[in-house]
Amino acid sequence: MRADMFTARLDGYGIDGMLVTKEQNRVYLSGFTGSAGALLITRAGYILVTDFRYTEQAGQQAQGFKVVTHGAGEFYKCVMEEAKKLGVTRLGFEAQELTVEQFTSYEAVAGGIALVATKGAVEKLRVVKDDGELEKIRKACRLTDRLFDHVLGTIRPGMSEKQLAMEMEIWMIKNGMSSSFDTIVASGVRGALPHGRASEKLMQKGELVTIDFGGFFDRYTSDMTRTVCIGKADARQKEIYDIVLASQIAGVEAARAGLTGKEVDSKARVMIESKGYGQYFGHGLGHGVGLEVHEEPRFSVTDESVIEPGMVISVEPGIYIPGWGGVRIEDLVVITAADAEVLYESPKHLIEL
Ligand code: ZN
Ligand code: ZN
């Protein structure tokens, strides 16, 4: 089980127990989907501390874990007492997750157990997806293809960006998804904002519209971007689109096990730089996707992590020109032994509506 994979790593962090409170990590290691609870992962056993609302659910979901229900106001004390019973002397915690208040609350009842900060410890296990996880991500991506079809049938001149985003939200709810981030709909000059959330702006004929969206299905998310033209594209729009598309295709081609994130990024980036638009591509080429929409690893100018089979990563170059607009195209790929498989079927040529 997954918790066993983590116990093998305890020594590497100089700890003999790990406290896991981040929701996605808790679900990943235990299967427990409740909104409150803490895991203790040790060689002596696995404990899930939660409150009475979740005792029954935790017992059903968290196979291999002993479920302990804490009393009102005794969460921290209960966690540290259970850690002590398991013989823990150095307890790792998620430095990026605990608030200062939570940390001091654990510390106040630590009773001699040292609290040790760790960073991304469980997240490192999550970068390579198993078959069950890949199946869920594939399902989310298939639905996302259908949602893009729906977008093509819905978008029209005079409609506001927000109205389109709302139509997409409704579609997701009807089809068992929930959006995993605020949908980006950036039309015309707003396309120069890489993260331009849908606004009241009306979409006009002759404008490019960048739509970046994704949704959870069975806790795993998709993430897709397409840029379409309302009406006929002009020569400049076509030119910029083709450069981004060539870069995106080069990125998918370059995404191979054994390369570093930096090497993959550079093979896509050079396609944009060689055309003189390098300064307008200011973000990394991609990011891991799974239980969270932004996870490790990254395709970026600084990422030295080595790409492995089973990783699911986005490939999303863009060009953003202030006062003109922008283009981004994003696919998710799963790294296989031989190459990278694109998880979408939606077309990538410039669609003129
Ligand atoms: Zn995206
Ligand atoms: Zn993305």
PDB file of C-alpha atoms in Angstrom, residues 18 30 41 43 55 60 69 131 136 162 165 178 187 191-192 212 252 256 303 323 327 338:
ATOM      1  CA  MET A  18       5.316  11.529   9.682  1.00  0.00           C
ATOM      2  CA  SER A  30      -5.038   6.478   3.280  1.00  0.00           C
ATOM      3  CA  ILE A  41       2.815   7.116   9.366  1.00  0.00           C
ATOM      4  CA  ARG A  43       7.028   1.664  10.993  1.00  0.00           C
ATOM      5  CA  THR A  55     -15.292   7.769  12.500  1.00  0.00           C
ATOM      6  CA  GLN A  60     -14.506   2.057   5.735  1.00  0.00           C
ATOM      7  CA  THR A  69     -11.558   9.551  17.350  1.00  0.00           C
ATOM      8  CA  ASP A 131      -2.845   2.704 -13.346  1.00  0.00           C
ATOM      9  CA  LYS A 136      -9.260   8.693 -13.468  1.00  0.00           C
ATOM     10  CA  LYS A 162     -18.152  35.508 -17.830  1.00  0.00           C
ATOM     11  CA  ALA A 165     -17.333  30.633 -18.189  1.00  0.00           C
ATOM     12  CA  SER A 178     -16.317  20.408 -10.694  1.00  0.00           C
ATOM     13  CA  SER A 187     -10.484  37.694 -25.459  1.00  0.00           C
ATOM     14  CA  GLY A 191      -5.357  37.613 -24.150  1.00  0.00           C
ATOM     15  CA  ALA A 192      -2.082  39.263 -23.127  1.00  0.00           C
ATOM     16  CA  ASP A 212      -8.065  27.652 -20.033  1.00  0.00           C
ATOM     17  CA  VAL A 252       5.066  17.095 -26.765  1.00  0.00           C
ATOM     18  CA  ARG A 256      10.527  11.936 -22.880  1.00  0.00           C
ATOM     19  CA  ASP A 303      13.738  22.414 -13.294  1.00  0.00           C
ATOM     20  CA  GLY A 323      -1.872  45.835 -26.285  1.00  0.00           C
ATOM     21  CA  VAL A 327      -2.241  32.682 -27.733  1.00  0.00           C
ATOM     22  CA  ALA A 338       8.739   5.137 -25.283  1.00  0.00           C
TER      23      ALA A 338
END
